Coordinates of C-alpha atoms in Angstrom, one line a residue:
X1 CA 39.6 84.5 -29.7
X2 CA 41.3 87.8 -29.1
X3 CA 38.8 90.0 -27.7
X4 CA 39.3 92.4 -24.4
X5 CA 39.1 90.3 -21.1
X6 CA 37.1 88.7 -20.0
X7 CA 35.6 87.8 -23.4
X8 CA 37.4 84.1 -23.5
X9 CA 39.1 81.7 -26.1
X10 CA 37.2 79.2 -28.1
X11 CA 38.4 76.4 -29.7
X12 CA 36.6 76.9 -33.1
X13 CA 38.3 79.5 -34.8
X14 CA 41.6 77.6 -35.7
X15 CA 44.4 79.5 -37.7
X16 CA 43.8 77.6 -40.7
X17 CA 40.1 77.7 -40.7
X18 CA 40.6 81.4 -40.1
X19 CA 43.0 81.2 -43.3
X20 CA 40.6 79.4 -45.4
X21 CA 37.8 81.7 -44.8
X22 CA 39.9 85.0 -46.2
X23 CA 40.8 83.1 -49.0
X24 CA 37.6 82.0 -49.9
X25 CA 36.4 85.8 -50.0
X26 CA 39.7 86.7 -51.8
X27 CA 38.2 85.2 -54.8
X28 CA 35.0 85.9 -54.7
X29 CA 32.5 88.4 -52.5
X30 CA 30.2 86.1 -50.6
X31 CA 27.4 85.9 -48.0
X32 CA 27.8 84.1 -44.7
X33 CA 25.3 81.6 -45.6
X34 CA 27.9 81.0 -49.1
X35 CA 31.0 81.3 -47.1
X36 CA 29.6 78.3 -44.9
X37 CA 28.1 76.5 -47.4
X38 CA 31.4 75.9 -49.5
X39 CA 33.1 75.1 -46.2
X40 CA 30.8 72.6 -45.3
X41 CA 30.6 71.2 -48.7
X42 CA 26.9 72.0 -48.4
X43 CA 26.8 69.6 -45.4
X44 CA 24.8 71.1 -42.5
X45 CA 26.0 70.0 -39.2
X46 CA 25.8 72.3 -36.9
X47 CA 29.2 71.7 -35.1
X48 CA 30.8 72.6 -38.5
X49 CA 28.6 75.4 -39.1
X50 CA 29.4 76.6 -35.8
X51 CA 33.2 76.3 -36.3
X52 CA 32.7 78.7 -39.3
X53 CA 30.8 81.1 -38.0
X54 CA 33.0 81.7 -35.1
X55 CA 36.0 81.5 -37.6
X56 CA 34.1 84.4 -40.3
X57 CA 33.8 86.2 -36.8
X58 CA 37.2 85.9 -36.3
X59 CA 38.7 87.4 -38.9
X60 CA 35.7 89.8 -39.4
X61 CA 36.0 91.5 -35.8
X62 CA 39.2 90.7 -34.3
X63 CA 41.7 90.6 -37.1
X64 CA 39.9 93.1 -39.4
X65 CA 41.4 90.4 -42.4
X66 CA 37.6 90.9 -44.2
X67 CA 35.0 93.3 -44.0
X68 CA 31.3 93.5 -44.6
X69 CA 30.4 95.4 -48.2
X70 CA 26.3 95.4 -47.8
X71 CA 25.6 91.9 -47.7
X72 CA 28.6 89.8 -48.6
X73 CA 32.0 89.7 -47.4
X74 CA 35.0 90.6 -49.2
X75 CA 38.7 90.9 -48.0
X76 CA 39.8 94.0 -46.4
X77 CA 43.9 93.3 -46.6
X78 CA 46.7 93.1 -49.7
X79 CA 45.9 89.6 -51.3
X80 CA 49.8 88.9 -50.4
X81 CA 48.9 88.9 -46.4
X82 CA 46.6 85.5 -47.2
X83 CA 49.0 83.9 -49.7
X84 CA 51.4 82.3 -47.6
X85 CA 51.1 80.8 -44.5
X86 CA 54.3 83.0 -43.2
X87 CA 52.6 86.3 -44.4
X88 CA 49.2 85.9 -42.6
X89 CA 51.3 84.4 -39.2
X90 CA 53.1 87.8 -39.2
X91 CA 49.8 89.8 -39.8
X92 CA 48.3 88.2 -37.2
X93 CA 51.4 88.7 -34.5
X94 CA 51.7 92.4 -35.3
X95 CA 47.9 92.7 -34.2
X96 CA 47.2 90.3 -31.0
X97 CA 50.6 90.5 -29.2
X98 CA 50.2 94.4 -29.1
X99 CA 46.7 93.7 -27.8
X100 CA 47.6 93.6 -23.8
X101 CA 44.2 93.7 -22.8
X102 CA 43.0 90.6 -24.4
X103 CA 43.1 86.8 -22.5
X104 CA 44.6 86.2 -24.8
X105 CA 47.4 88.0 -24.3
X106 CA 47.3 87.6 -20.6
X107 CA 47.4 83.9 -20.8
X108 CA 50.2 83.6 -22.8
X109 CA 52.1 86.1 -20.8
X110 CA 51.2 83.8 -17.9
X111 CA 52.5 80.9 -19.4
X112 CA 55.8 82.4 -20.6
X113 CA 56.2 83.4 -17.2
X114 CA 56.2 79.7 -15.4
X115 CA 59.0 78.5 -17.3
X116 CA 60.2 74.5 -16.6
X117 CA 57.1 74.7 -14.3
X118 CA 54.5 74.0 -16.7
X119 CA 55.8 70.6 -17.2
X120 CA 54.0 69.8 -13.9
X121 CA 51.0 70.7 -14.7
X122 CA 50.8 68.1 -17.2
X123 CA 47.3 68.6 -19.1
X124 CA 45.4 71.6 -20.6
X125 CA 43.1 71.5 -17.7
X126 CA 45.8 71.8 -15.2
X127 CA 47.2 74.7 -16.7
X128 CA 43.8 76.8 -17.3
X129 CA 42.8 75.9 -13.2
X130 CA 46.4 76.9 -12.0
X131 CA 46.2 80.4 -13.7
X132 CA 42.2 80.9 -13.2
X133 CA 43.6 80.4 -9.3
X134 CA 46.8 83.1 -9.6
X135 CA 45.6 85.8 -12.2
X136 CA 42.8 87.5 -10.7
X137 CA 41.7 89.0 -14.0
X138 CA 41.6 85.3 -15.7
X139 CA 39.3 83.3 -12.9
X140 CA 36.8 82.2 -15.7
X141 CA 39.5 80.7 -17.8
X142 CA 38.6 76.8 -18.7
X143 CA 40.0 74.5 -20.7
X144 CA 38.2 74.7 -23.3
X145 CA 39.8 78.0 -23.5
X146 CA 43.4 76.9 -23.7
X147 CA 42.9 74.4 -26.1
X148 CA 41.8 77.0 -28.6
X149 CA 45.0 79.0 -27.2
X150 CA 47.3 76.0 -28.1
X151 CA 46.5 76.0 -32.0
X152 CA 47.0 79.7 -32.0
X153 CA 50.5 79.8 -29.8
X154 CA 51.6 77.0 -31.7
X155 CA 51.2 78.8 -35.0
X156 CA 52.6 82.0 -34.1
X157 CA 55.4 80.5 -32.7
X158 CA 55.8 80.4 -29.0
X159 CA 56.4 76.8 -29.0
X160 CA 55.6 73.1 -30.2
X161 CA 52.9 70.9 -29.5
X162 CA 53.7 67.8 -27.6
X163 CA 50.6 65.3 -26.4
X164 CA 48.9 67.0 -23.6
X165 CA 51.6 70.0 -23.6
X166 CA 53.2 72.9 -25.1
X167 CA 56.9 72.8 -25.4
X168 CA 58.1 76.8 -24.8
X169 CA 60.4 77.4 -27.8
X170 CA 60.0 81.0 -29.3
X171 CA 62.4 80.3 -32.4
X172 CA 59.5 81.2 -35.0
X173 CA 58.5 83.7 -33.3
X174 CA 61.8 85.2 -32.5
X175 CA 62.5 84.6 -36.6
X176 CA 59.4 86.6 -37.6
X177 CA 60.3 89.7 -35.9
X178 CA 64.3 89.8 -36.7
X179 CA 63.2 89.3 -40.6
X180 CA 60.5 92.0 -39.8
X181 CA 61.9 94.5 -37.3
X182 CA 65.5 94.2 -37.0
X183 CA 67.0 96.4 -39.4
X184 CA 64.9 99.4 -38.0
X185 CA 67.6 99.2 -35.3
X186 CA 70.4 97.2 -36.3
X187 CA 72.3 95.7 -39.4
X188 CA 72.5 92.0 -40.1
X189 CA 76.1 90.5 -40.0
X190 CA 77.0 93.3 -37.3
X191 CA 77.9 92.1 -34.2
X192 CA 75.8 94.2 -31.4
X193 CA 75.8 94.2 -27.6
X194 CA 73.6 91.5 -25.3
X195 CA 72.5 94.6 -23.6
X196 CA 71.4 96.6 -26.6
X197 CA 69.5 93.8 -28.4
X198 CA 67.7 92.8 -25.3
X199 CA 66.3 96.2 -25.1
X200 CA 65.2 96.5 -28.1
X201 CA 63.7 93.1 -28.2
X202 CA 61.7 93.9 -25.3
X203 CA 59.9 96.5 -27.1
X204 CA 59.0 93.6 -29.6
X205 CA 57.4 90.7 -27.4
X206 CA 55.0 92.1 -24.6
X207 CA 54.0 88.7 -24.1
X208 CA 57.7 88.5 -22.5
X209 CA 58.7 89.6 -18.7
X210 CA 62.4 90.0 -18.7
X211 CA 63.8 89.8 -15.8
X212 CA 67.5 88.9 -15.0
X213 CA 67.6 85.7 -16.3
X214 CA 65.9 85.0 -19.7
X215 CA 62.6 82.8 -19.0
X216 CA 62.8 79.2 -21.1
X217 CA 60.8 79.9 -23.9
X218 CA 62.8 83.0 -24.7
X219 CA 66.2 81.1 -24.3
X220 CA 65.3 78.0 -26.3
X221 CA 64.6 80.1 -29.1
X222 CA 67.7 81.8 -29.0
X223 CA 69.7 78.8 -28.8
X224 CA 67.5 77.1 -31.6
X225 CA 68.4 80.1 -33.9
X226 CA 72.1 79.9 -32.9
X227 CA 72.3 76.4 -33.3
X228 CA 70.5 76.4 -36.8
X229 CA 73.1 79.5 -38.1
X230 CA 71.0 82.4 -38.2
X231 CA 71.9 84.1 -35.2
X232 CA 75.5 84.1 -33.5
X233 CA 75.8 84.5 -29.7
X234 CA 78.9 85.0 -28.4
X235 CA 80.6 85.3 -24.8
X236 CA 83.7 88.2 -24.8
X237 CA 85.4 88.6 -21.7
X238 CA 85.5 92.2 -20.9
X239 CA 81.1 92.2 -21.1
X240 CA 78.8 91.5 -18.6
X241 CA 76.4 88.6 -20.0
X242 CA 72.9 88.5 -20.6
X243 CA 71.7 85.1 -19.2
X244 CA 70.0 82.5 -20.8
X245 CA 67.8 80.0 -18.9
X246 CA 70.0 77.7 -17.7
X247 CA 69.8 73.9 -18.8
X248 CA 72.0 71.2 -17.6
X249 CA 74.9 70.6 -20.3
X250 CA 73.8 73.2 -23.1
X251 CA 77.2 75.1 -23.7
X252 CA 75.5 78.5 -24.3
X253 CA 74.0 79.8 -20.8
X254 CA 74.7 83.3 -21.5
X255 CA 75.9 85.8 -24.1
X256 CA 77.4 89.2 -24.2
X257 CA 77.1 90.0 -28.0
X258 CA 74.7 88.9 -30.9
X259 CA 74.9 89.0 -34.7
X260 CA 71.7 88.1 -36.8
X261 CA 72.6 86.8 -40.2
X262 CA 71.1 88.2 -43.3
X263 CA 69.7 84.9 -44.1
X264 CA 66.9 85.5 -41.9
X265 CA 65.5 88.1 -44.0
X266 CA 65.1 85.5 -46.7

């Protein structure tokens, strides 16, 4: 799922089967054949199997979450990483979005970067033959491909599922790194310049070209945070403004300062 290009995305390895496995080992060490027969409830079809292998692989060679010990598995992480959906989503996005050379990675950097334009495209398939077309380095992408993607982006926060489509909201994601990162730089409830945040943020989210403007997925989650209270963006006069994607009738299309509350640490 997040191996070097070309090595592609499956569908299989889900986040929560991914989950499950790690905390099946966290309990007990176990072989592979034991890990997939609890799973399976000691049913042996082979698509099942199959998506267990691949999510045992997974977590065993991509997110280093377990590790072989002779010849069981066992978990290789602090228990507390597995125990909450929240920990193990930040885990994961400290390890894949630094990975730049994966297709993962690529793809989702891809998609960030077409904005309202993905809206077009209209279906999974759409989207995995427009970018095999433009990104030299991602001609073997397929659907099948991006539909494992989606479960994954979903999860970690890059936007919402909808139908046939992902919606480019990065409010999760933008949440996990200001309760992770942000007071290695700033303090929460001080108000800090546009300019300033943006470059540090940039140093958070690869996956991200920033450019002039803010790309959708980027501003939606700013104005989702805003609008919920946990960030504050504000406009002063004598400051040049960072700007936000624009959308027809949203009040905020730029800001010039920032303040993250200290609720988002909770």
């Amino acid at each position: 799922m997040f191996k070097v290009n070309p090595d592609g995305m499956r569908m299989e390895p889900t986040p929560e089967r991914v989950l499950s496995v790690c905390r099946l080992v966290s309990h007990k060490s176990m072989s592979r054949d034991e890990v997939r027969q609890c799973m399976t409830l000691g049913i042996n079809d082979e698509k099942e199997l199959d998506q267990i292998n691949k999510s045992i692989n997974v977590a065993l060679e991509e997110l280093a979450l377990i590790k072989a010990d002779a010849d069981n598995l066992v978990l290789a992480v602090d228990p507390s990483i597995i125990a909450s959906s929240k920990a193990f989503r930040r885990y994961v996005s400290a390890r894949v979005f630094s990975a730049k050379d994966t297709t993962f990675h690529m793809f989702t950097k891809w998609l960030i970067a077409q904005n309202e334009r993905i809206f077009a495209l209209k279906s999974w398939e759409g989207m995995a033959k427009t970018c095999a077309s433009e990104v030299k380095e991602l001609a073997a992408l397929n659907e099948n491909a991006v539909l494992g993607w989606r479960f994954w982006a979903a999860f970690l926060g890059l936007g919402y599922l909808s139908g046939t489509m992902i919606i480019p909201n990065m409010k999760l994601r933008l949440e996990d790194i200001l309760a992770t990162t942000y007071t290695e730089k700033f303090k929460y409830n001080e108000t800090v310049l546009a300019q300033d945040f943006i470059l540090w943020l940039s140093t958070k989210i690869p996956e991200v070209e920033i450019g002039s403007n803010l790309p959708l997925a980027l501003s939606a989650g700013l104005r989702t945070l805003h609008e919920i209270g946990l960030i504050k963006l504000e406009t002063w006069s004598d400051s040049t403004p960072i700007m936000l994607y624009y959308v027809d009738g949203d009040p905020i299309n730029g800001f010039t300062h920032i303040s993250v509350k200290e609720a988002m640490d909770s």
